[in-house]
PDB file of C-alpha atoms in Angstrom:
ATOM      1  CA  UNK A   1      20.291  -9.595   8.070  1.00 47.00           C
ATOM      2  CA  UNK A   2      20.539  -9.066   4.509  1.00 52.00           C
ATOM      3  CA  UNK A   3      20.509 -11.286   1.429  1.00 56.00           C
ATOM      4  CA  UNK A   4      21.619 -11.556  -1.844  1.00 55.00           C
ATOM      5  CA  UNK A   5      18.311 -11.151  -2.684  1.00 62.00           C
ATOM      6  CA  UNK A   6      18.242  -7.824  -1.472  1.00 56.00           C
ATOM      7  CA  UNK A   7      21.407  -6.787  -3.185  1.00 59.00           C
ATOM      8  CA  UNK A   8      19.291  -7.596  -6.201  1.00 77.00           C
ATOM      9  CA  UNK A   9      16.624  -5.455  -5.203  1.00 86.00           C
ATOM     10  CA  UNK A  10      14.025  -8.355  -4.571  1.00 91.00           C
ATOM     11  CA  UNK A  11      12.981 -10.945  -1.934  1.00 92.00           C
ATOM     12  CA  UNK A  12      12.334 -14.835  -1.558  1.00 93.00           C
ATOM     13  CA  UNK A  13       9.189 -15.836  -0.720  1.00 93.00           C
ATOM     14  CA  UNK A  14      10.517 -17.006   2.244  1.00 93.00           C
ATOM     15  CA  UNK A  15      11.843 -13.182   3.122  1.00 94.00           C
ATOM     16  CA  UNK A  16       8.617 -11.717   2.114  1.00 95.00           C
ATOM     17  CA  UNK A  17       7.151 -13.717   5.055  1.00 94.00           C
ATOM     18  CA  UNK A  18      10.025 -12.444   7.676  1.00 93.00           C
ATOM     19  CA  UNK A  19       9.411  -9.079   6.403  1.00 94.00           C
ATOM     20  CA  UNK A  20       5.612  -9.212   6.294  1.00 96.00           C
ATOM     21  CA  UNK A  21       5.966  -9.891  10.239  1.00 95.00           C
ATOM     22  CA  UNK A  22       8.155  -7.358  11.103  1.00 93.00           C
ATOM     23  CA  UNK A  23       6.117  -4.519   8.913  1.00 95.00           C
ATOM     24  CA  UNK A  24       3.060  -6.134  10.689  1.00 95.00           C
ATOM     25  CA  UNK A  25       5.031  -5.185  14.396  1.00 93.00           C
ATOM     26  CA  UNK A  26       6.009  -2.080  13.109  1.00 92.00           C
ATOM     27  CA  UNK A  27       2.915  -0.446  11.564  1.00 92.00           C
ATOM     28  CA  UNK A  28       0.802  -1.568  14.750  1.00 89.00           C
ATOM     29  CA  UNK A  29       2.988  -0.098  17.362  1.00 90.00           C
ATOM     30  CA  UNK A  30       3.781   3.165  15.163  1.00 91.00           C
ATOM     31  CA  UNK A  31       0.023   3.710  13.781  1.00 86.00           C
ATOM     32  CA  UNK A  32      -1.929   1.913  16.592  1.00 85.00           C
ATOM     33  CA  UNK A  33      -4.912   4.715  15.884  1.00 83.00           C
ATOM     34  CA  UNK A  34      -5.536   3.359  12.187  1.00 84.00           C
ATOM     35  CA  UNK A  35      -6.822  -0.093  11.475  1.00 87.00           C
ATOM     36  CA  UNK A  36      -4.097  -2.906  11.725  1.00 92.00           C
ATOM     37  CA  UNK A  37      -2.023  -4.747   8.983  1.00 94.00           C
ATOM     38  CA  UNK A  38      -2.986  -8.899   9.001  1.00 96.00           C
ATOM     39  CA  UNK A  39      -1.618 -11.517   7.759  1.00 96.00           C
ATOM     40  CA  UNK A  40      -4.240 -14.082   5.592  1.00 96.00           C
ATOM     41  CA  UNK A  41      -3.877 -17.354   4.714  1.00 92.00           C
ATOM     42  CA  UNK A  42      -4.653 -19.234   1.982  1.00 80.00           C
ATOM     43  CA  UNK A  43      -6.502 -21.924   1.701  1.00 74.00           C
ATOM     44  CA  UNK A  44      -3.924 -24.045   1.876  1.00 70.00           C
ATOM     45  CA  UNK A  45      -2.482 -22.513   4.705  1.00 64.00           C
ATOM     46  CA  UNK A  46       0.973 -22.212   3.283  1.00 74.00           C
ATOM     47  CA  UNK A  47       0.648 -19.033   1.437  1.00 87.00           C
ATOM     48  CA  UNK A  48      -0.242 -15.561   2.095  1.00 94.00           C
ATOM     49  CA  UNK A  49      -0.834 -11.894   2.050  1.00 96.00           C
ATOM     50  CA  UNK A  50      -0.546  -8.715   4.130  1.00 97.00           C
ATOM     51  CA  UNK A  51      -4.327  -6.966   4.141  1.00 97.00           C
ATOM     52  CA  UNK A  52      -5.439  -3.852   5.400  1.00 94.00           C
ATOM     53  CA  UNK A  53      -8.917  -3.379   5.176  1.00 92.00           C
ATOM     54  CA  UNK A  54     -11.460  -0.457   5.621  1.00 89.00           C
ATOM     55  CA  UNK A  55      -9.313   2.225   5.119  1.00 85.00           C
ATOM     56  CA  UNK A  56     -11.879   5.528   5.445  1.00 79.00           C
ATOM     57  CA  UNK A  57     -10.813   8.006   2.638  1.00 65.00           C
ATOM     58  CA  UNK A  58     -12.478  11.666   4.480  1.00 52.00           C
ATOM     59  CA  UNK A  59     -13.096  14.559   2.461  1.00 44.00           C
ATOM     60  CA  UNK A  60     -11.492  17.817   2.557  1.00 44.00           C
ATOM     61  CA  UNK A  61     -11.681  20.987   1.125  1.00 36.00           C
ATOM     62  CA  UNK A  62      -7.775  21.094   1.132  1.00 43.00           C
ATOM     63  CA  UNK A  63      -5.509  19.027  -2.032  1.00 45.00           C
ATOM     64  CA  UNK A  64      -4.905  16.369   0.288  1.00 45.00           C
ATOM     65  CA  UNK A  65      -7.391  14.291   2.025  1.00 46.00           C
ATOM     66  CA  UNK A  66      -6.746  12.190   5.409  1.00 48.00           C
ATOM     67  CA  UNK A  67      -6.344   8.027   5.887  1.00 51.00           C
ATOM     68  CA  UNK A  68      -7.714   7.428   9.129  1.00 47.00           C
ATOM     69  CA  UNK A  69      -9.807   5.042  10.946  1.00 46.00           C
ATOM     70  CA  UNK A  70     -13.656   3.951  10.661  1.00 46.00           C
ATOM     71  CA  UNK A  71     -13.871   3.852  14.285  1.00 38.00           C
ATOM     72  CA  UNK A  72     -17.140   4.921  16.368  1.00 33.00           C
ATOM     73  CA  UNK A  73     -17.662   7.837  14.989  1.00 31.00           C
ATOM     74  CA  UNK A  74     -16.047   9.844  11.672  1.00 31.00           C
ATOM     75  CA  UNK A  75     -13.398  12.153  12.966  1.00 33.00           C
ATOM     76  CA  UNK A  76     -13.756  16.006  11.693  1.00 30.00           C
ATOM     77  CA  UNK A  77     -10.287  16.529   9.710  1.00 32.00           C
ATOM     78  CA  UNK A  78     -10.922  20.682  10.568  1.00 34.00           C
ATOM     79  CA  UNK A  79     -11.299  19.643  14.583  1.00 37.00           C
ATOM     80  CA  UNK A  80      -8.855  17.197  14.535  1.00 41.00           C
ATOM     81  CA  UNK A  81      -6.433  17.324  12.188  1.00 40.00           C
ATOM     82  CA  UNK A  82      -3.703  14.058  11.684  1.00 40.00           C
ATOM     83  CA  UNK A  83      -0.059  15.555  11.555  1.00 44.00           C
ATOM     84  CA  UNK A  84       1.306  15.652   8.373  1.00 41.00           C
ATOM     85  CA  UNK A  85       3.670  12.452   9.347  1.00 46.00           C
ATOM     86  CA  UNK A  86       0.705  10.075   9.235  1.00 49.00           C
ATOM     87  CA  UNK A  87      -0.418   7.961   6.784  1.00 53.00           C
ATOM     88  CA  UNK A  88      -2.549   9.695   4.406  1.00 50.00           C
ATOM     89  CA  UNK A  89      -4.391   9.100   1.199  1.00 53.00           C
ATOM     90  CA  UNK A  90      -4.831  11.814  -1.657  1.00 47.00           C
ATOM     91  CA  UNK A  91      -8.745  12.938  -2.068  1.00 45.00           C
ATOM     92  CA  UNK A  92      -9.928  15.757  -4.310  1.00 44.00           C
ATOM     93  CA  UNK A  93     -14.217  14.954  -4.144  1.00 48.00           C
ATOM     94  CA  UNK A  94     -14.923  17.233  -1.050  1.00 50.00           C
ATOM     95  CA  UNK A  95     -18.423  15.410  -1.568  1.00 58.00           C
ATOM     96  CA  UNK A  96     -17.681  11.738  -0.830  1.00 74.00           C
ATOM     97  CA  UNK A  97     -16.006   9.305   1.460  1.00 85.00           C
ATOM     98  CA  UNK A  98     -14.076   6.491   0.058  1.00 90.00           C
ATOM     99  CA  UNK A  99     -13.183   3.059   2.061  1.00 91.00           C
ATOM    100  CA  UNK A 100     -10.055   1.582   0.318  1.00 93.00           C
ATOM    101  CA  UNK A 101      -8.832  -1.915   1.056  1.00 95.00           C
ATOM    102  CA  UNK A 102      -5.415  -2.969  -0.032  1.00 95.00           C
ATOM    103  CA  UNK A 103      -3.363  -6.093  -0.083  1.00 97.00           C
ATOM    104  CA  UNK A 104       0.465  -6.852  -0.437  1.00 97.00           C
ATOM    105  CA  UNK A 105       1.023  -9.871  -2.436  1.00 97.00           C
ATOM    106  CA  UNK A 106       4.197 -11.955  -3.309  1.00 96.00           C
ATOM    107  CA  UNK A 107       4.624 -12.174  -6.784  1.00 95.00           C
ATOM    108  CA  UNK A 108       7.003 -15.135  -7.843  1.00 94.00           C
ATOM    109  CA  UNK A 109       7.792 -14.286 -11.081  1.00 93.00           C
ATOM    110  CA  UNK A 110       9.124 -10.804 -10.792  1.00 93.00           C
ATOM    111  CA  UNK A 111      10.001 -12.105  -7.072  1.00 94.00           C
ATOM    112  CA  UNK A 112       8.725  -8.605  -5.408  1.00 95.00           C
ATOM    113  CA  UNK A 113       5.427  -7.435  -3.528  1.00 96.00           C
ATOM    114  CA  UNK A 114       2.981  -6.391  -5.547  1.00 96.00           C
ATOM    115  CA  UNK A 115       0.577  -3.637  -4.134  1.00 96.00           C
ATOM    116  CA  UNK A 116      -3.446  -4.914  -4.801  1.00 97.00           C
ATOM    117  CA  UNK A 117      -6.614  -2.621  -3.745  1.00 95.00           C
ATOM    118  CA  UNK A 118     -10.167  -1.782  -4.501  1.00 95.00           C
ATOM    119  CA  UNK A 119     -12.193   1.018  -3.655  1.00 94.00           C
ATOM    120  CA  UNK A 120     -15.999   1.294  -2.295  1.00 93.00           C
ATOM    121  CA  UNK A 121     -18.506   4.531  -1.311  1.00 91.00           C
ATOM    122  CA  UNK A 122     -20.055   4.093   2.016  1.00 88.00           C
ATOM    123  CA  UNK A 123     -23.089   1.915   0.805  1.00 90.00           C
ATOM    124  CA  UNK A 124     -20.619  -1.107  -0.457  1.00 90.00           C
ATOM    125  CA  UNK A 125     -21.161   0.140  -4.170  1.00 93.00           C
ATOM    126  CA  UNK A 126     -17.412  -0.990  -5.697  1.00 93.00           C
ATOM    127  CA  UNK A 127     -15.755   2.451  -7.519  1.00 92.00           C
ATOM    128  CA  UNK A 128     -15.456   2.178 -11.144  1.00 91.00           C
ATOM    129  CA  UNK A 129     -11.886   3.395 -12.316  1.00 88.00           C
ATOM    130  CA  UNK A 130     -12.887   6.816 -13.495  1.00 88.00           C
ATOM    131  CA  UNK A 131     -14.116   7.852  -9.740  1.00 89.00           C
ATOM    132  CA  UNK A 132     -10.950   5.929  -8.509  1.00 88.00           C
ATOM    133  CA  UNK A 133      -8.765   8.237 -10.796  1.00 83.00           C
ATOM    134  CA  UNK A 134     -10.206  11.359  -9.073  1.00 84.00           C
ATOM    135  CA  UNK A 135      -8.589   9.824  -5.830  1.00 84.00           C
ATOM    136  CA  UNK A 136      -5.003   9.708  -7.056  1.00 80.00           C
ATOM    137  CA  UNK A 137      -2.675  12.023  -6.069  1.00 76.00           C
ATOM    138  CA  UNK A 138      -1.652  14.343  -9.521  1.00 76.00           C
ATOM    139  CA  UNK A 139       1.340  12.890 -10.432  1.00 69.00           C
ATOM    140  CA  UNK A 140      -0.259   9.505 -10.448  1.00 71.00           C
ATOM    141  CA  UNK A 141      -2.642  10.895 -12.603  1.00 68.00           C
ATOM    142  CA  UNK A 142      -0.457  11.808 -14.964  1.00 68.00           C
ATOM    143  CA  UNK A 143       1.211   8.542 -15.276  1.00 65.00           C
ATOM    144  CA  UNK A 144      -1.926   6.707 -15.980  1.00 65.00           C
ATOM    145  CA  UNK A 145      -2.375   9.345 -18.912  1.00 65.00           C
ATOM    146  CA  UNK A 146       1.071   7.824 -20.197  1.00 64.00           C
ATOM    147  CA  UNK A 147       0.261   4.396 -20.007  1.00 58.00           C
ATOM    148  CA  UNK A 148      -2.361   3.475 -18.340  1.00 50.00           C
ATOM    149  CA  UNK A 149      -3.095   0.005 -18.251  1.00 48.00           C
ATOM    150  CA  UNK A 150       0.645  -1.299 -17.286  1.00 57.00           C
ATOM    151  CA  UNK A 151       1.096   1.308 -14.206  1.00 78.00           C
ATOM    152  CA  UNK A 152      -2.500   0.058 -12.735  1.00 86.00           C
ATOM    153  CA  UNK A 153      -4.152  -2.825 -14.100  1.00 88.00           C
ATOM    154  CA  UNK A 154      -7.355  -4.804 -13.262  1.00 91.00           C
ATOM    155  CA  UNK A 155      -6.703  -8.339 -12.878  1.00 93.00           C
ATOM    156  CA  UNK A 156      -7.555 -11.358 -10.935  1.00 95.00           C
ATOM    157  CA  UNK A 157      -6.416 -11.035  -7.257  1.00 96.00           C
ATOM    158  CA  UNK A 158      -4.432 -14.733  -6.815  1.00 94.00           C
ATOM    159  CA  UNK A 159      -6.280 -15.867  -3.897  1.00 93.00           C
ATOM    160  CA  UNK A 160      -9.950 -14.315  -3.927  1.00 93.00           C
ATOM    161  CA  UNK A 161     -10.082 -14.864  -7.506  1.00 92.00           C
ATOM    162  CA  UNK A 162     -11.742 -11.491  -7.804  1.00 95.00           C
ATOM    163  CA  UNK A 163     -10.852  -8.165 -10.297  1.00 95.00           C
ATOM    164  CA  UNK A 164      -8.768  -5.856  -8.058  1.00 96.00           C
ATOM    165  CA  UNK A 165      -6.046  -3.220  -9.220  1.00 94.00           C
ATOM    166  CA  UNK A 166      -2.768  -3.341  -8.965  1.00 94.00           C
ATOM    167  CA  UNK A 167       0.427  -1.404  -9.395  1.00 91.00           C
ATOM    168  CA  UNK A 168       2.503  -3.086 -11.930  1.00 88.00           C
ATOM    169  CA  UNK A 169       5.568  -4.847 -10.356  1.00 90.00           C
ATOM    170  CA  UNK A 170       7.828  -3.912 -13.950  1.00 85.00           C
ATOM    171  CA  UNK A 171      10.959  -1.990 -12.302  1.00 84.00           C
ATOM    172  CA  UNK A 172      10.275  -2.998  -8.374  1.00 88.00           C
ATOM    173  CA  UNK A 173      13.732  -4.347  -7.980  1.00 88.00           C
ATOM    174  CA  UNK A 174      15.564  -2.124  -9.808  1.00 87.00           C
ATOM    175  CA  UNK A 175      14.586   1.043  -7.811  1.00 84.00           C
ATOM    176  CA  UNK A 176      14.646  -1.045  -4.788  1.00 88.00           C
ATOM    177  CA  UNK A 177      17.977  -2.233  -5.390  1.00 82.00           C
ATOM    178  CA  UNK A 178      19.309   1.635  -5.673  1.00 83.00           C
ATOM    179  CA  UNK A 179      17.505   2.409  -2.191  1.00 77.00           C
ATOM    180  CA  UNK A 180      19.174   0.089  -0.546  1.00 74.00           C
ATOM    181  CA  UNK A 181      22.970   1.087  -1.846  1.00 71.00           C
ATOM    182  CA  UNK A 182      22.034   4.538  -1.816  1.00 64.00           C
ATOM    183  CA  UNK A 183      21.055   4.225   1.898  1.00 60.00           C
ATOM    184  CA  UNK A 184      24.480   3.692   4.532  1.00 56.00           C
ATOM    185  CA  UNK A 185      22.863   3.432   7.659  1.00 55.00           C
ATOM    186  CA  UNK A 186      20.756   0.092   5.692  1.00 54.00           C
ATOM    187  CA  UNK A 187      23.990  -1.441   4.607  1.00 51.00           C
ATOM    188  CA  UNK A 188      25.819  -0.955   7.895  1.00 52.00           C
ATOM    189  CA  UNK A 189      23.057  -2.156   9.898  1.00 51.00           C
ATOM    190  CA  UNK A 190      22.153  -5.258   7.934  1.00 48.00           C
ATOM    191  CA  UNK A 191      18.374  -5.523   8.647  1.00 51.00           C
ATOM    192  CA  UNK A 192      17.555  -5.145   4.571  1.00 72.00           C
ATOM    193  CA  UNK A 193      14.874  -8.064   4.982  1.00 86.00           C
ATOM    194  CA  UNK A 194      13.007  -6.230   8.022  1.00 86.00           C
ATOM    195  CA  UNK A 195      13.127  -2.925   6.395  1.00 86.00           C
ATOM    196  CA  UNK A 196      11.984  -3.928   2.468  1.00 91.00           C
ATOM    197  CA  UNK A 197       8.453  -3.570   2.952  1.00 94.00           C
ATOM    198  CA  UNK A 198       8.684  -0.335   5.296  1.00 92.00           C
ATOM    199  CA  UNK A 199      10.763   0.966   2.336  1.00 89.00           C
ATOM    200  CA  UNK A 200       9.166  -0.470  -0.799  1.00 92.00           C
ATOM    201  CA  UNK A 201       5.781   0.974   0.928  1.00 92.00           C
ATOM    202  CA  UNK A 202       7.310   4.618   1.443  1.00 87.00           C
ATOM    203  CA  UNK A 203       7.650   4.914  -2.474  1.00 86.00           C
ATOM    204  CA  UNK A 204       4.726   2.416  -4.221  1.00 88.00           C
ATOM    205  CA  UNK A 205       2.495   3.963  -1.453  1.00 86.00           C
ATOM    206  CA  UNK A 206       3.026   7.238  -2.682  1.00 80.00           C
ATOM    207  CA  UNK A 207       0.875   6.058  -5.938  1.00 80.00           C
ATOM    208  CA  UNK A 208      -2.489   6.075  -4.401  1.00 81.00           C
ATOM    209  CA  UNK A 209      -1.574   8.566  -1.831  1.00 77.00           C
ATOM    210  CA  UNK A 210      -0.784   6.583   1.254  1.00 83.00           C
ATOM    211  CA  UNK A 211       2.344   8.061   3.314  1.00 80.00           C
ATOM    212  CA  UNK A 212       4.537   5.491   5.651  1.00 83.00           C
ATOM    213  CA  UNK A 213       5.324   7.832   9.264  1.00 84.00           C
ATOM    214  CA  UNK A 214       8.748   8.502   9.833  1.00 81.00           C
ATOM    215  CA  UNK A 215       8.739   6.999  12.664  1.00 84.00           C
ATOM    216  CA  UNK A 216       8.299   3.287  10.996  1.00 85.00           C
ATOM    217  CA  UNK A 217      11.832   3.330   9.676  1.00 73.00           C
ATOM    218  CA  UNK A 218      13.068   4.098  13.190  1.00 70.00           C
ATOM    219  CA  UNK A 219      12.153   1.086  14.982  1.00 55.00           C
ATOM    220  CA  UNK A 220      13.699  -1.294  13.778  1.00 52.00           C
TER     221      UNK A 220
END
């Protein structure tokens, strides 16, 4: 059902847990082929995060490159090609295979997820930002050339007390807020709280090239 909260284009921390566990059931029946979203606790075993971890960025000679799963094996992208509805991640290096792990965090004060990731080649070595760049779909590129350090910033990740990067949360709610009254089947059917993460993904995804299926915003 939704909130107030949602009218406002944001979530309670309280909602961002209901939501986290239906996204969890969602992704993991929809995209049971790619590694699965979990839910980490911290270490006071009251907060927590969504992770995925390990995601295998493959190389292709095409503008796009392929998401998919470090399974046994590193599937061929020219013999088996994922349909265009799957998640994917932009990669222009046809050279080099990228593992990307990336974290949803609640952030209280803008009261919104906040996307959090880092990037490593296949010996562990972190990415420094300049070979992360080259990952990024175009027209993320181009916004970092506007203003670089408030669309992704390095800072602290709140529970591993690491540097990560993160997309900056300024505006979440507002654009949020306008999906959700743009969208009448969302307003009739009163599941905003279930659906903000599936929805909030399908757009901040879009930033470092991951695509939500279709089918995620049918099952619910």
């Amino acid at each position: 059902m939704g909130t107030k909260e949602e009218a406002q284009g944001t979530l309670s921390s309280t909602d961002f847990g209901v939501a986290a566990s239906a996204f969890i059931l969602n992704w993991n029946t929809v995209c049971s082929s790619f590694p699965p979203w979990t839910w980490v606790l911290s270490h006071h075993q009251v907060e927590g995060y969504l992770s995925l971890e390990n995601m295998l960025l493959s190389s292709t000679q095409e503008e796009h490159g392929e998401l998919s799963c470090p399974g046994p094996g590193i599937h061929s992208h020219q013999e088996d090609p994922i349909d265009v509805d799957d998640a994917t991640l932009v990669h222009t290096n046809p050279c080099k295979v990228h593992y990307y792990d990336l974290h949803i965090i609640y952030c209280n004060s803008y009261r919104v997820p906040v996307l959090y990731f880092r990037a490593y080649d296949s010996d562990g070595e972190p990415l420094e930002f300049d070979e992360i760049e080259k990952d990024l779909p175009a027209y993320s590129k181009k916004a970092l050339s506007d203003s670089k350090w408030t669309f992704i910033t390095q800072e602290e990740h709140p529970y591993l007390n690491r540097p990560w990067y993160k997309l900056h949360p300024c505006g979440t709610s507002e654009w949020m807020k306008l999906l959700f009254h743009a969208d009448d089947a969302l307003a009739k059917t009163g599941v905003a709280i279930e659906l903000y993460l599936v929805a909030w993904l399908s757009v901040v995804g879009h930033v470092v090239g991951l695509r939500i299926p279709f089918e995620m915003m049918k099952q619910l």
